[in-house]
């Protein structure tokens, strides 16, 4: 019996020891640390438009700014020599910035949204409170176009840009001037989307006198892009650039379909409506499933409305759906060809200048069919796809994290660094 | 949501999983030899290991045992250095075996109540696989009445009917978010039942050799009217109604061969090999009573393969009152690399064990065992969920049992 007691103590002791020491396994496999000193992340700046700024849900607001892809990337750079990365955040008191839309309900799987109107940052209509704070590194300006980036007038016209400048600079300082002379060591550059997007989301109709709906020609695009990149790499800095997504794949243009409109119209009219008529550059015609309608059209309340001749809107060639609401098949093809040319150029200049190239266009193509990310279905479907925010153009926080991982992969692939990936499931859809 | 069943089948209770690919904790003596000993140990636990041997027990008895299974997994996503660990939990599978009937007769009866599954794994809701699984805990209780007959003095057969009563509780995050960015949650709880059988033959020549052959049938466990509850923002609450679900889980059958022989008057060696028919587990289907456009029935591929395990051990009778034993084993995983899920981050595993039995009195003995298993590190990407990373798992399981004979 004594022997037994002695033994049981031994066993219990061994058990406790084993429990304490090795119950928790350690995975020793390490990603990095990299020993490449070729890249200096100490001062990273992010140059770009709304996607760089963290615009989402139809507005720029604090939550979106905090999860802008450059901010997520900068966080990962910190363990690899990255320095501080400041963003012109809205204050807590004005955290809803420009205002945005949020989901109020899902009705039959369709989103119903509402405007957020409290805690805004306006000091007057279309004037946002000035940002005051330390030097910023996220230089993204919503609405910025490549073809406007050298024009001083834009700093007066764009309230997001005006917010970042003293009044004396407005109308004088261009975006390129704004970005210049920052002594950066690394940059991301993602401009050019709006040079295509503004045109596409206006049904390929260029009718805005401010030039926001123009399609930038390939020649101008190449010239300004080269000029901008030359400035950013003047001291041999390294950086990452990104391709332009095929905008005809985004929910803003893929959600409202001909069939959905016909179904809704037929139900409202109490009779089957067979055809929708659209205005095109070559005259009115019946719509096909290859024609894309812009997202706001479904709630514009125009369809079926009779004109002065009592012809219902959209149901007859004599009162067709206006050109600006439809990106017709021919326009889709033209845009795709155009975007392909731009992307070919971006890839080329990336190689030429030894820059990492993140192929966002390829990512978006994958999202069109959909991917599964850590158990979450992510696609370019509106709302249910988790990647695009409620405006159908900009990304959700989760979409931003996936985007940031694409940027990180591109940097790692080009420069042999070992920036860690981001757990995108940490970010809401 | 789709994981429930699957989970029921496999999750962390892998260690305790009865179907044979892993160590069974039903008998503390066998546990001390990493699961070897179906031929060697002829006692109440034979009801589980080989019903054919029950009739060879020389007295009636009741044996009560419990094991503290500590299953710790770690995960590191690819291209990341952040390690996530399952929360520390002890799951206590228990067993009760009793034999009845005349001693040294041509027949004997017995009953076993044991928990071939029973365990918990909790990754929490802050890890990269949160949309695959947060936590799972489950308990399956097998009730097995058994009859065993002697054909000759050396050769006996037996069989038992198995009734399975299982409970499961699992949760995972779902990708709908409140205004603070927190994801929703799905919680599934249910009770399932299934039936099967357990048969075996045992042959021995005194002081020469013993051979055990046994077959445990598959147990198809059906869950009906389980509760599915969803915690989601009110904006989408109508799309996630709390509802019922049903699912079906095929637990595989297994065929076990055991052999033992003495190498001296005090030392016996035993070996067991088990073939497990896991390939019946192809996919897991969840059928929700209420479906909405975003809550649809799910079907998830599992694509298990048949598996094999081999265990060997040595038993040393130090005195009339005291025995010591040790063993080791190797298990080939049924889980294909592309189908590793967080519920069972399985891979081939190695195990080592030690144990003892002490006779407290003429009628009572106490057995203890400790087993350690290492599920070898596995880096993989799941083709269904896309989750890619490295898993590593350690399992510790101390156990004790008390037997009273009359």
PDB file of N, CA, C and O in Angstrom, chain A residues 1 4 7 11 15 18-19 22-27 29-31 103-106 372-376 386 398 409 420-421 423 425-429, chain B residues 70 72 74-81 83 85 88 128 130-131 175 177 181 235-236 322 324 356 358 360 366 370 379 384-385 387 390 392 394 396:
ATOM      1  N   UNK A   1       0.833  -1.205   0.000  1.00  0.00           N
ATOM      2  CA  UNK A   1       0.000   0.000   0.000  1.00  0.00           C
ATOM      3  C   UNK A   1       0.863   1.249   0.000  1.00  0.00           C
ATOM      4  O   UNK A   1       0.590   2.202  -0.716  1.00  0.00           O
ATOM      5  N   UNK A   4       2.127   1.917  -3.388  1.00  0.00           N
ATOM      6  CA  UNK A   4       1.085   2.494  -4.245  1.00  0.00           C
ATOM      7  C   UNK A   4       0.961   3.989  -4.022  1.00  0.00           C
ATOM      8  O   UNK A   4       0.910   4.787  -4.946  1.00  0.00           O
ATOM      9  N   UNK A   7       3.643   5.763  -5.546  1.00  0.00           N
ATOM     10  CA  UNK A   7       3.493   5.806  -6.993  1.00  0.00           C
ATOM     11  C   UNK A   7       2.454   6.802  -7.451  1.00  0.00           C
ATOM     12  O   UNK A   7       2.653   7.487  -8.452  1.00  0.00           O
ATOM     13  N   UNK A  11       2.780   9.740 -10.180  1.00  0.00           N
ATOM     14  CA  UNK A  11       1.970   9.882 -11.389  1.00  0.00           C
ATOM     15  C   UNK A  11       1.271  11.228 -11.448  1.00  0.00           C
ATOM     16  O   UNK A  11       1.240  11.888 -12.479  1.00  0.00           O
ATOM     17  N   UNK A  15       1.879  14.031 -14.202  1.00  0.00           N
ATOM     18  CA  UNK A  15       0.744  14.516 -14.982  1.00  0.00           C
ATOM     19  C   UNK A  15       0.688  16.033 -14.946  1.00  0.00           C
ATOM     20  O   UNK A  15       0.538  16.688 -15.974  1.00  0.00           O
ATOM     21  N   UNK A  18       3.533  17.531 -16.996  1.00  0.00           N
ATOM     22  CA  UNK A  18       3.293  17.418 -18.434  1.00  0.00           C
ATOM     23  C   UNK A  18       2.227  18.415 -18.867  1.00  0.00           C
ATOM     24  O   UNK A  18       2.317  19.050 -19.913  1.00  0.00           O
ATOM     25  N   UNK A  19       1.242  18.562 -18.020  1.00  0.00           N
ATOM     26  CA  UNK A  19       0.140  19.472 -18.299  1.00  0.00           C
ATOM     27  C   UNK A  19       0.658  20.895 -18.457  1.00  0.00           C
ATOM     28  O   UNK A  19       0.363  21.612 -19.394  1.00  0.00           O
ATOM     29  N   UNK A  22       3.519  21.087 -21.679  1.00  0.00           N
ATOM     30  CA  UNK A  22       3.336  20.845 -23.103  1.00  0.00           C
ATOM     31  C   UNK A  22       1.897  20.713 -23.541  1.00  0.00           C
ATOM     32  O   UNK A  22       1.624  20.261 -24.618  1.00  0.00           O
ATOM     33  N   UNK A  23       0.970  21.144 -22.703  1.00  0.00           N
ATOM     34  CA  UNK A  23      -0.413  21.048 -23.127  1.00  0.00           C
ATOM     35  C   UNK A  23      -0.653  21.972 -24.305  1.00  0.00           C
ATOM     36  O   UNK A  23      -1.435  21.713 -25.172  1.00  0.00           O
ATOM     37  N   UNK A  24       0.050  23.076 -24.315  1.00  0.00           N
ATOM     38  CA  UNK A  24      -0.139  24.064 -25.370  1.00  0.00           C
ATOM     39  C   UNK A  24       0.970  23.907 -26.398  1.00  0.00           C
ATOM     40  O   UNK A  24       2.122  24.204 -26.108  1.00  0.00           O
ATOM     41  N   UNK A  25       0.649  23.427 -27.559  1.00  0.00           N
ATOM     42  CA  UNK A  25       1.706  23.225 -28.551  1.00  0.00           C
ATOM     43  C   UNK A  25       2.198  24.547 -29.143  1.00  0.00           C
ATOM     44  O   UNK A  25       1.448  25.519 -29.197  1.00  0.00           O
ATOM     45  N   UNK A  26       3.432  24.574 -29.525  1.00  0.00           N
ATOM     46  CA  UNK A  26       3.991  25.763 -30.163  1.00  0.00           C
ATOM     47  C   UNK A  26       4.296  25.451 -31.617  1.00  0.00           C
ATOM     48  O   UNK A  26       4.998  24.496 -31.917  1.00  0.00           O
ATOM     49  N   UNK A  27       3.775  26.274 -32.502  1.00  0.00           N
ATOM     50  CA  UNK A  27       4.116  26.128 -33.917  1.00  0.00           C
ATOM     51  C   UNK A  27       5.327  27.014 -34.171  1.00  0.00           C
ATOM     52  O   UNK A  27       5.269  28.230 -34.019  1.00  0.00           O
ATOM     53  N   UNK A  29       7.105  27.290 -36.921  1.00  0.00           N
ATOM     54  CA  UNK A  29       7.256  27.809 -38.282  1.00  0.00           C
ATOM     55  C   UNK A  29       7.065  29.330 -38.299  1.00  0.00           C
ATOM     56  O   UNK A  29       6.065  29.847 -37.843  1.00  0.00           O
ATOM     57  N   UNK A  30       8.058  30.033 -38.821  1.00  0.00           N
ATOM     58  CA  UNK A  30       8.019  31.498 -38.822  1.00  0.00           C
ATOM     59  C   UNK A  30       7.874  32.025 -40.239  1.00  0.00           C
ATOM     60  O   UNK A  30       8.475  31.508 -41.174  1.00  0.00           O
ATOM     61  N   UNK A  31       7.083  33.081 -40.388  1.00  0.00           N
ATOM     62  CA  UNK A  31       7.039  33.799 -41.656  1.00  0.00           C
ATOM     63  C   UNK A  31       7.956  34.993 -41.472  1.00  0.00           C
ATOM     64  O   UNK A  31       7.656  35.903 -40.727  1.00  0.00           O
ATOM     65  N   UNK A 103     -27.350  50.283 -43.632  1.00  0.00           N
ATOM     66  CA  UNK A 103     -28.409  49.314 -43.867  1.00  0.00           C
ATOM     67  C   UNK A 103     -29.490  49.454 -42.799  1.00  0.00           C
ATOM     68  O   UNK A 103     -29.205  49.398 -41.611  1.00  0.00           O
ATOM     69  N   UNK A 104     -30.718  49.655 -43.255  1.00  0.00           N
ATOM     70  CA  UNK A 104     -31.825  49.743 -42.300  1.00  0.00           C
ATOM     71  C   UNK A 104     -32.518  48.397 -42.172  1.00  0.00           C
ATOM     72  O   UNK A 104     -32.942  47.996 -41.090  1.00  0.00           O
ATOM     73  N   UNK A 105     -32.643  47.687 -43.273  1.00  0.00           N
ATOM     74  CA  UNK A 105     -33.306  46.386 -43.254  1.00  0.00           C
ATOM     75  C   UNK A 105     -32.990  45.639 -44.541  1.00  0.00           C
ATOM     76  O   UNK A 105     -32.522  46.216 -45.528  1.00  0.00           O
ATOM     77  N   UNK A 106     -33.212  44.345 -44.472  1.00  0.00           N
ATOM     78  CA  UNK A 106     -33.151  43.534 -45.686  1.00  0.00           C
ATOM     79  C   UNK A 106     -34.575  43.105 -45.982  1.00  0.00           C
ATOM     80  O   UNK A 106     -35.217  42.455 -45.157  1.00  0.00           O
ATOM     81  N   UNK A 372     -14.093  31.943 -51.493  1.00  0.00           N
ATOM     82  CA  UNK A 372     -14.395  31.690 -50.083  1.00  0.00           C
ATOM     83  C   UNK A 372     -13.153  32.083 -49.311  1.00  0.00           C
ATOM     84  O   UNK A 372     -12.078  31.526 -49.513  1.00  0.00           O
ATOM     85  N   UNK A 373     -13.303  33.079 -48.439  1.00  0.00           N
ATOM     86  CA  UNK A 373     -12.173  33.528 -47.640  1.00  0.00           C
ATOM     87  C   UNK A 373     -12.411  33.078 -46.199  1.00  0.00           C
ATOM     88  O   UNK A 373     -13.318  33.589 -45.535  1.00  0.00           O
ATOM     89  N   UNK A 374     -11.618  32.154 -45.733  1.00  0.00           N
ATOM     90  CA  UNK A 374     -11.747  31.640 -44.352  1.00  0.00           C
ATOM     91  C   UNK A 374     -13.195  31.348 -43.968  1.00  0.00           C
ATOM     92  O   UNK A 374     -13.655  31.727 -42.897  1.00  0.00           O
ATOM     93  N   UNK A 375     -13.900  30.720 -44.889  1.00  0.00           N
ATOM     94  CA  UNK A 375     -15.268  30.324 -44.583  1.00  0.00           C
ATOM     95  C   UNK A 375     -16.312  31.374 -44.920  1.00  0.00           C
ATOM     96  O   UNK A 375     -17.502  31.126 -44.748  1.00  0.00           O
ATOM     97  N   UNK A 376     -15.889  32.545 -45.361  1.00  0.00           N
ATOM     98  CA  UNK A 376     -16.851  33.584 -45.731  1.00  0.00           C
ATOM     99  C   UNK A 376     -16.922  33.669 -47.248  1.00  0.00           C
ATOM    100  O   UNK A 376     -15.892  33.761 -47.919  1.00  0.00           O
ATOM    101  N   UNK A 386     -20.253  40.797 -49.380  1.00  0.00           N
ATOM    102  CA  UNK A 386     -19.307  41.131 -48.298  1.00  0.00           C
ATOM    103  C   UNK A 386     -18.125  42.009 -48.705  1.00  0.00           C
ATOM    104  O   UNK A 386     -17.414  42.501 -47.839  1.00  0.00           O
ATOM    105  N   UNK A 398     -13.908  44.580 -44.673  1.00  0.00           N
ATOM    106  CA  UNK A 398     -13.367  43.267 -45.044  1.00  0.00           C
ATOM    107  C   UNK A 398     -12.758  43.317 -46.444  1.00  0.00           C
ATOM    108  O   UNK A 398     -11.686  42.762 -46.701  1.00  0.00           O
ATOM    109  N   UNK A 409       0.972  41.108 -50.678  1.00  0.00           N
ATOM    110  CA  UNK A 409       1.514  40.027 -51.507  1.00  0.00           C
ATOM    111  C   UNK A 409       2.378  40.582 -52.628  1.00  0.00           C
ATOM    112  O   UNK A 409       3.437  40.028 -52.956  1.00  0.00           O
ATOM    113  N   UNK A 420       3.548  40.493 -42.965  1.00  0.00           N
ATOM    114  CA  UNK A 420       2.543  39.483 -42.624  1.00  0.00           C
ATOM    115  C   UNK A 420       1.183  39.818 -43.196  1.00  0.00           C
ATOM    116  O   UNK A 420       0.822  40.986 -43.325  1.00  0.00           O
ATOM    117  N   UNK A 421       0.436  38.790 -43.499  1.00  0.00           N
ATOM    118  CA  UNK A 421      -0.914  39.015 -44.013  1.00  0.00           C
ATOM    119  C   UNK A 421      -1.839  39.486 -42.893  1.00  0.00           C
ATOM    120  O   UNK A 421      -1.549  39.314 -41.708  1.00  0.00           O
ATOM    121  N   UNK A 423      -5.550  39.367 -41.017  1.00  0.00           N
ATOM    122  CA  UNK A 423      -6.705  38.498 -40.835  1.00  0.00           C
ATOM    123  C   UNK A 423      -7.968  39.283 -41.210  1.00  0.00           C
ATOM    124  O   UNK A 423      -8.519  40.019 -40.393  1.00  0.00           O
ATOM    125  N   UNK A 425     -10.901  38.428 -41.564  1.00  0.00           N
ATOM    126  CA  UNK A 425     -12.156  38.095 -40.876  1.00  0.00           C
ATOM    127  C   UNK A 425     -12.363  38.993 -39.662  1.00  0.00           C
ATOM    128  O   UNK A 425     -13.442  39.020 -39.082  1.00  0.00           O
ATOM    129  N   UNK A 426     -11.315  39.729 -39.280  1.00  0.00           N
ATOM    130  CA  UNK A 426     -11.424  40.679 -38.179  1.00  0.00           C
ATOM    131  C   UNK A 426     -12.218  41.919 -38.545  1.00  0.00           C
ATOM    132  O   UNK A 426     -12.529  42.727 -37.681  1.00  0.00           O
ATOM    133  N   UNK A 427     -12.487  42.072 -39.830  1.00  0.00           N
ATOM    134  CA  UNK A 427     -13.108  43.306 -40.301  1.00  0.00           C
ATOM    135  C   UNK A 427     -14.513  43.016 -40.798  1.00  0.00           C
ATOM    136  O   UNK A 427     -14.749  42.025 -41.479  1.00  0.00           O
ATOM    137  N   UNK A 428     -15.406  43.926 -40.491  1.00  0.00           N
ATOM    138  CA  UNK A 428     -16.803  43.696 -40.839  1.00  0.00           C
ATOM    139  C   UNK A 428     -17.003  43.772 -42.341  1.00  0.00           C
ATOM    140  O   UNK A 428     -16.234  44.395 -43.058  1.00  0.00           O
ATOM    141  N   UNK A 429     -18.082  43.185 -42.778  1.00  0.00           N
ATOM    142  CA  UNK A 429     -18.438  43.279 -44.191  1.00  0.00           C
ATOM    143  C   UNK A 429     -19.444  44.400 -44.360  1.00  0.00           C
ATOM    144  O   UNK A 429     -20.043  44.857 -43.393  1.00  0.00           O
TER     145      UNK A 429
ATOM    146  N   UNK B  70      -7.329  16.287 -22.283  1.00  0.00           N
ATOM    147  CA  UNK B  70      -6.953  17.687 -22.502  1.00  0.00           C
ATOM    148  C   UNK B  70      -6.419  17.804 -23.919  1.00  0.00           C
ATOM    149  O   UNK B  70      -5.353  17.282 -24.243  1.00  0.00           O
ATOM    150  N   UNK B  72      -5.291  20.179 -26.786  1.00  0.00           N
ATOM    151  CA  UNK B  72      -4.853  21.554 -27.068  1.00  0.00           C
ATOM    152  C   UNK B  72      -4.383  21.648 -28.502  1.00  0.00           C
ATOM    153  O   UNK B  72      -3.448  20.984 -28.912  1.00  0.00           O
ATOM    154  N   UNK B  74      -3.211  24.322 -31.740  1.00  0.00           N
ATOM    155  CA  UNK B  74      -2.724  25.663 -32.075  1.00  0.00           C
ATOM    156  C   UNK B  74      -2.814  25.842 -33.576  1.00  0.00           C
ATOM    157  O   UNK B  74      -2.752  24.864 -34.338  1.00  0.00           O
ATOM    158  N   UNK B  75      -2.991  27.076 -33.988  1.00  0.00           N
ATOM    159  CA  UNK B  75      -3.127  27.376 -35.418  1.00  0.00           C
ATOM    160  C   UNK B  75      -2.373  28.651 -35.747  1.00  0.00           C
ATOM    161  O   UNK B  75      -2.399  29.615 -34.986  1.00  0.00           O
ATOM    162  N   UNK B  76      -1.705  28.608 -36.875  1.00  0.00           N
ATOM    163  CA  UNK B  76      -1.027  29.803 -37.381  1.00  0.00           C
ATOM    164  C   UNK B  76      -1.406  29.921 -38.851  1.00  0.00           C
ATOM    165  O   UNK B  76      -1.182  28.993 -39.629  1.00  0.00           O
ATOM    166  N   UNK B  77      -1.981  31.054 -39.208  1.00  0.00           N
ATOM    167  CA  UNK B  77      -2.374  31.227 -40.598  1.00  0.00           C
ATOM    168  C   UNK B  77      -1.123  31.355 -41.466  1.00  0.00           C
ATOM    169  O   UNK B  77      -0.093  31.832 -41.008  1.00  0.00           O
ATOM    170  N   UNK B  78      -1.219  30.940 -42.724  1.00  0.00           N
ATOM    171  CA  UNK B  78      -0.059  31.092 -43.606  1.00  0.00           C
ATOM    172  C   UNK B  78       0.294  32.570 -43.708  1.00  0.00           C
ATOM    173  O   UNK B  78      -0.563  33.443 -43.604  1.00  0.00           O
ATOM    174  N   UNK B  79       1.545  32.831 -43.907  1.00  0.00           N
ATOM    175  CA  UNK B  79       2.067  34.199 -44.054  1.00  0.00           C
ATOM    176  C   UNK B  79       1.784  35.044 -42.818  1.00  0.00           C
ATOM    177  O   UNK B  79       1.659  36.261 -42.917  1.00  0.00           O
ATOM    178  N   UNK B  80       1.620  34.404 -41.697  1.00  0.00           N
ATOM    179  CA  UNK B  80       1.384  35.148 -40.463  1.00  0.00           C
ATOM    180  C   UNK B  80       2.187  34.508 -39.339  1.00  0.00           C
ATOM    181  O   UNK B  80       2.513  33.319 -39.404  1.00  0.00           O
ATOM    182  N   UNK B  81       2.502  35.293 -38.336  1.00  0.00           N
ATOM    183  CA  UNK B  81       3.229  34.760 -37.185  1.00  0.00           C
ATOM    184  C   UNK B  81       2.392  34.758 -35.921  1.00  0.00           C
ATOM    185  O   UNK B  81       2.910  34.581 -34.825  1.00  0.00           O
ATOM    186  N   UNK B  83      -0.011  33.077 -33.469  1.00  0.00           N
ATOM    187  CA  UNK B  83      -0.523  31.745 -33.137  1.00  0.00           C
ATOM    188  C   UNK B  83      -1.794  31.866 -32.307  1.00  0.00           C
ATOM    189  O   UNK B  83      -1.875  32.662 -31.372  1.00  0.00           O
ATOM    190  N   UNK B  85      -4.612  29.684 -30.022  1.00  0.00           N
ATOM    191  CA  UNK B  85      -4.700  28.432 -29.265  1.00  0.00           C
ATOM    192  C   UNK B  85      -6.128  28.162 -28.849  1.00  0.00           C
ATOM    193  O   UNK B  85      -6.883  29.095 -28.574  1.00  0.00           O
ATOM    194  N   UNK B  88      -8.131  26.222 -22.807  1.00  0.00           N
ATOM    195  CA  UNK B  88      -7.892  25.016 -22.030  1.00  0.00           C
ATOM    196  C   UNK B  88      -9.199  24.457 -21.472  1.00  0.00           C
ATOM    197  O   UNK B  88      -9.977  25.165 -20.845  1.00  0.00           O
ATOM    198  N   UNK B 128      -8.789  33.471 -36.967  1.00  0.00           N
ATOM    199  CA  UNK B 128      -9.086  33.616 -38.394  1.00  0.00           C
ATOM    200  C   UNK B 128     -10.122  32.626 -38.929  1.00  0.00           C
ATOM    201  O   UNK B 128     -10.694  32.845 -39.991  1.00  0.00           O
ATOM    202  N   UNK B 130     -12.944  31.894 -37.411  1.00  0.00           N
ATOM    203  CA  UNK B 130     -14.166  32.080 -36.614  1.00  0.00           C
ATOM    204  C   UNK B 130     -15.439  31.774 -37.400  1.00  0.00           C
ATOM    205  O   UNK B 130     -16.441  31.380 -36.828  1.00  0.00           O
ATOM    206  N   UNK B 131     -15.374  31.939 -38.730  1.00  0.00           N
ATOM    207  CA  UNK B 131     -16.572  31.661 -39.526  1.00  0.00           C
ATOM    208  C   UNK B 131     -16.684  30.166 -39.855  1.00  0.00           C
ATOM    209  O   UNK B 131     -17.646  29.738 -40.464  1.00  0.00           O
ATOM    210  N   UNK B 175     -21.150  35.926 -41.002  1.00  0.00           N
ATOM    211  CA  UNK B 175     -20.700  37.216 -41.513  1.00  0.00           C
ATOM    212  C   UNK B 175     -21.820  38.236 -41.733  1.00  0.00           C
ATOM    213  O   UNK B 175     -22.006  38.753 -42.824  1.00  0.00           O
ATOM    214  N   UNK B 177     -22.936  41.783 -39.582  1.00  0.00           N
ATOM    215  CA  UNK B 177     -22.245  42.555 -38.559  1.00  0.00           C
ATOM    216  C   UNK B 177     -23.141  43.627 -37.973  1.00  0.00           C
ATOM    217  O   UNK B 177     -23.929  44.245 -38.682  1.00  0.00           O
ATOM    218  N   UNK B 181     -19.430  46.464 -35.650  1.00  0.00           N
ATOM    219  CA  UNK B 181     -18.573  45.606 -36.451  1.00  0.00           C
ATOM    220  C   UNK B 181     -18.438  44.193 -35.938  1.00  0.00           C
ATOM    221  O   UNK B 181     -17.646  43.420 -36.451  1.00  0.00           O
ATOM    222  N   UNK B 235     -31.602  44.370 -38.262  1.00  0.00           N
ATOM    223  CA  UNK B 235     -31.872  44.651 -39.673  1.00  0.00           C
ATOM    224  C   UNK B 235     -32.001  43.368 -40.499  1.00  0.00           C
ATOM    225  O   UNK B 235     -32.723  43.331 -41.493  1.00  0.00           O
ATOM    226  N   UNK B 236     -31.295  42.318 -40.089  1.00  0.00           N
ATOM    227  CA  UNK B 236     -31.332  41.088 -40.868  1.00  0.00           C
ATOM    228  C   UNK B 236     -31.952  39.922 -40.092  1.00  0.00           C
ATOM    229  O   UNK B 236     -31.900  38.777 -40.527  1.00  0.00           O
ATOM    230  N   UNK B 322       0.711  -5.731  -7.998  1.00  0.00           N
ATOM    231  CA  UNK B 322       1.051  -4.516  -8.727  1.00  0.00           C
ATOM    232  C   UNK B 322       1.541  -4.828 -10.143  1.00  0.00           C
ATOM    233  O   UNK B 322       2.376  -5.696 -10.341  1.00  0.00           O
ATOM    234  N   UNK B 324       2.727  -2.878 -13.937  1.00  0.00           N
ATOM    235  CA  UNK B 324       3.084  -1.649 -14.642  1.00  0.00           C
ATOM    236  C   UNK B 324       3.004  -1.924 -16.132  1.00  0.00           C
ATOM    237  O   UNK B 324       3.204  -3.061 -16.573  1.00  0.00           O
ATOM    238  N   UNK B 356      -0.650   1.656 -14.660  1.00  0.00           N
ATOM    239  CA  UNK B 356      -0.434   0.691 -13.575  1.00  0.00           C
ATOM    240  C   UNK B 356      -1.773   0.130 -13.121  1.00  0.00           C
ATOM    241  O   UNK B 356      -2.831   0.710 -13.367  1.00  0.00           O
ATOM    242  N   UNK B 358      -3.141  -1.621  -9.363  1.00  0.00           N
ATOM    243  CA  UNK B 358      -2.784  -2.074  -8.033  1.00  0.00           C
ATOM    244  C   UNK B 358      -4.009  -2.743  -7.422  1.00  0.00           C
ATOM    245  O   UNK B 358      -5.124  -2.259  -7.561  1.00  0.00           O
ATOM    246  N   UNK B 360      -6.071  -3.339  -4.509  1.00  0.00           N
ATOM    247  CA  UNK B 360      -6.250  -2.733  -3.195  1.00  0.00           C
ATOM    248  C   UNK B 360      -6.668  -3.777  -2.181  1.00  0.00           C
ATOM    249  O   UNK B 360      -6.339  -3.705  -1.004  1.00  0.00           O
ATOM    250  N   UNK B 366      -7.361  -0.924  -8.575  1.00  0.00           N
ATOM    251  CA  UNK B 366      -7.349   0.435  -9.093  1.00  0.00           C
ATOM    252  C   UNK B 366      -6.334   0.493 -10.237  1.00  0.00           C
ATOM    253  O   UNK B 366      -5.219   0.017 -10.104  1.00  0.00           O
ATOM    254  N   UNK B 370      -1.684   7.197 -18.176  1.00  0.00           N
ATOM    255  CA  UNK B 370      -1.472   8.527 -18.738  1.00  0.00           C
ATOM    256  C   UNK B 370      -1.045   8.326 -20.177  1.00  0.00           C
ATOM    257  O   UNK B 370      -0.164   7.531 -20.471  1.00  0.00           O
ATOM    258  N   UNK B 379       0.429  21.667 -42.391  1.00  0.00           N
ATOM    259  CA  UNK B 379       0.163  22.940 -43.064  1.00  0.00           C
ATOM    260  C   UNK B 379      -0.672  22.654 -44.302  1.00  0.00           C
ATOM    261  O   UNK B 379      -0.268  21.851 -45.145  1.00  0.00           O
ATOM    262  N   UNK B 384     -12.663  23.856 -49.069  1.00  0.00           N
ATOM    263  CA  UNK B 384     -14.048  24.316 -48.926  1.00  0.00           C
ATOM    264  C   UNK B 384     -14.101  25.714 -48.310  1.00  0.00           C
ATOM    265  O   UNK B 384     -14.798  26.597 -48.791  1.00  0.00           O
ATOM    266  N   UNK B 385     -13.338  25.921 -47.235  1.00  0.00           N
ATOM    267  CA  UNK B 385     -13.412  27.219 -46.547  1.00  0.00           C
ATOM    268  C   UNK B 385     -12.291  28.169 -46.955  1.00  0.00           C
ATOM    269  O   UNK B 385     -12.356  29.357 -46.664  1.00  0.00           O
ATOM    270  N   UNK B 387      -9.480  28.410 -45.650  1.00  0.00           N
ATOM    271  CA  UNK B 387      -8.593  28.697 -44.520  1.00  0.00           C
ATOM    272  C   UNK B 387      -7.272  27.944 -44.713  1.00  0.00           C
ATOM    273  O   UNK B 387      -7.264  26.738 -44.906  1.00  0.00           O
ATOM    274  N   UNK B 390      -1.196  26.381 -40.430  1.00  0.00           N
ATOM    275  CA  UNK B 390      -0.544  25.233 -39.807  1.00  0.00           C
ATOM    276  C   UNK B 390      -1.255  24.888 -38.502  1.00  0.00           C
ATOM    277  O   UNK B 390      -1.513  25.770 -37.691  1.00  0.00           O
ATOM    278  N   UNK B 392      -1.248  22.292 -35.071  1.00  0.00           N
ATOM    279  CA  UNK B 392      -0.458  21.343 -34.278  1.00  0.00           C
ATOM    280  C   UNK B 392      -1.271  21.055 -33.023  1.00  0.00           C
ATOM    281  O   UNK B 392      -1.875  21.961 -32.451  1.00  0.00           O
ATOM    282  N   UNK B 394      -1.535  18.794 -29.271  1.00  0.00           N
ATOM    283  CA  UNK B 394      -1.072  17.877 -28.232  1.00  0.00           C
ATOM    284  C   UNK B 394      -2.285  17.411 -27.431  1.00  0.00           C
ATOM    285  O   UNK B 394      -3.182  18.208 -27.159  1.00  0.00           O
ATOM    286  N   UNK B 396      -3.247  15.317 -23.905  1.00  0.00           N
ATOM    287  CA  UNK B 396      -2.862  14.643 -22.668  1.00  0.00           C
ATOM    288  C   UNK B 396      -4.118  14.022 -22.079  1.00  0.00           C
ATOM    289  O   UNK B 396      -5.168  14.662 -22.072  1.00  0.00           O
TER     290      UNK B 396
END
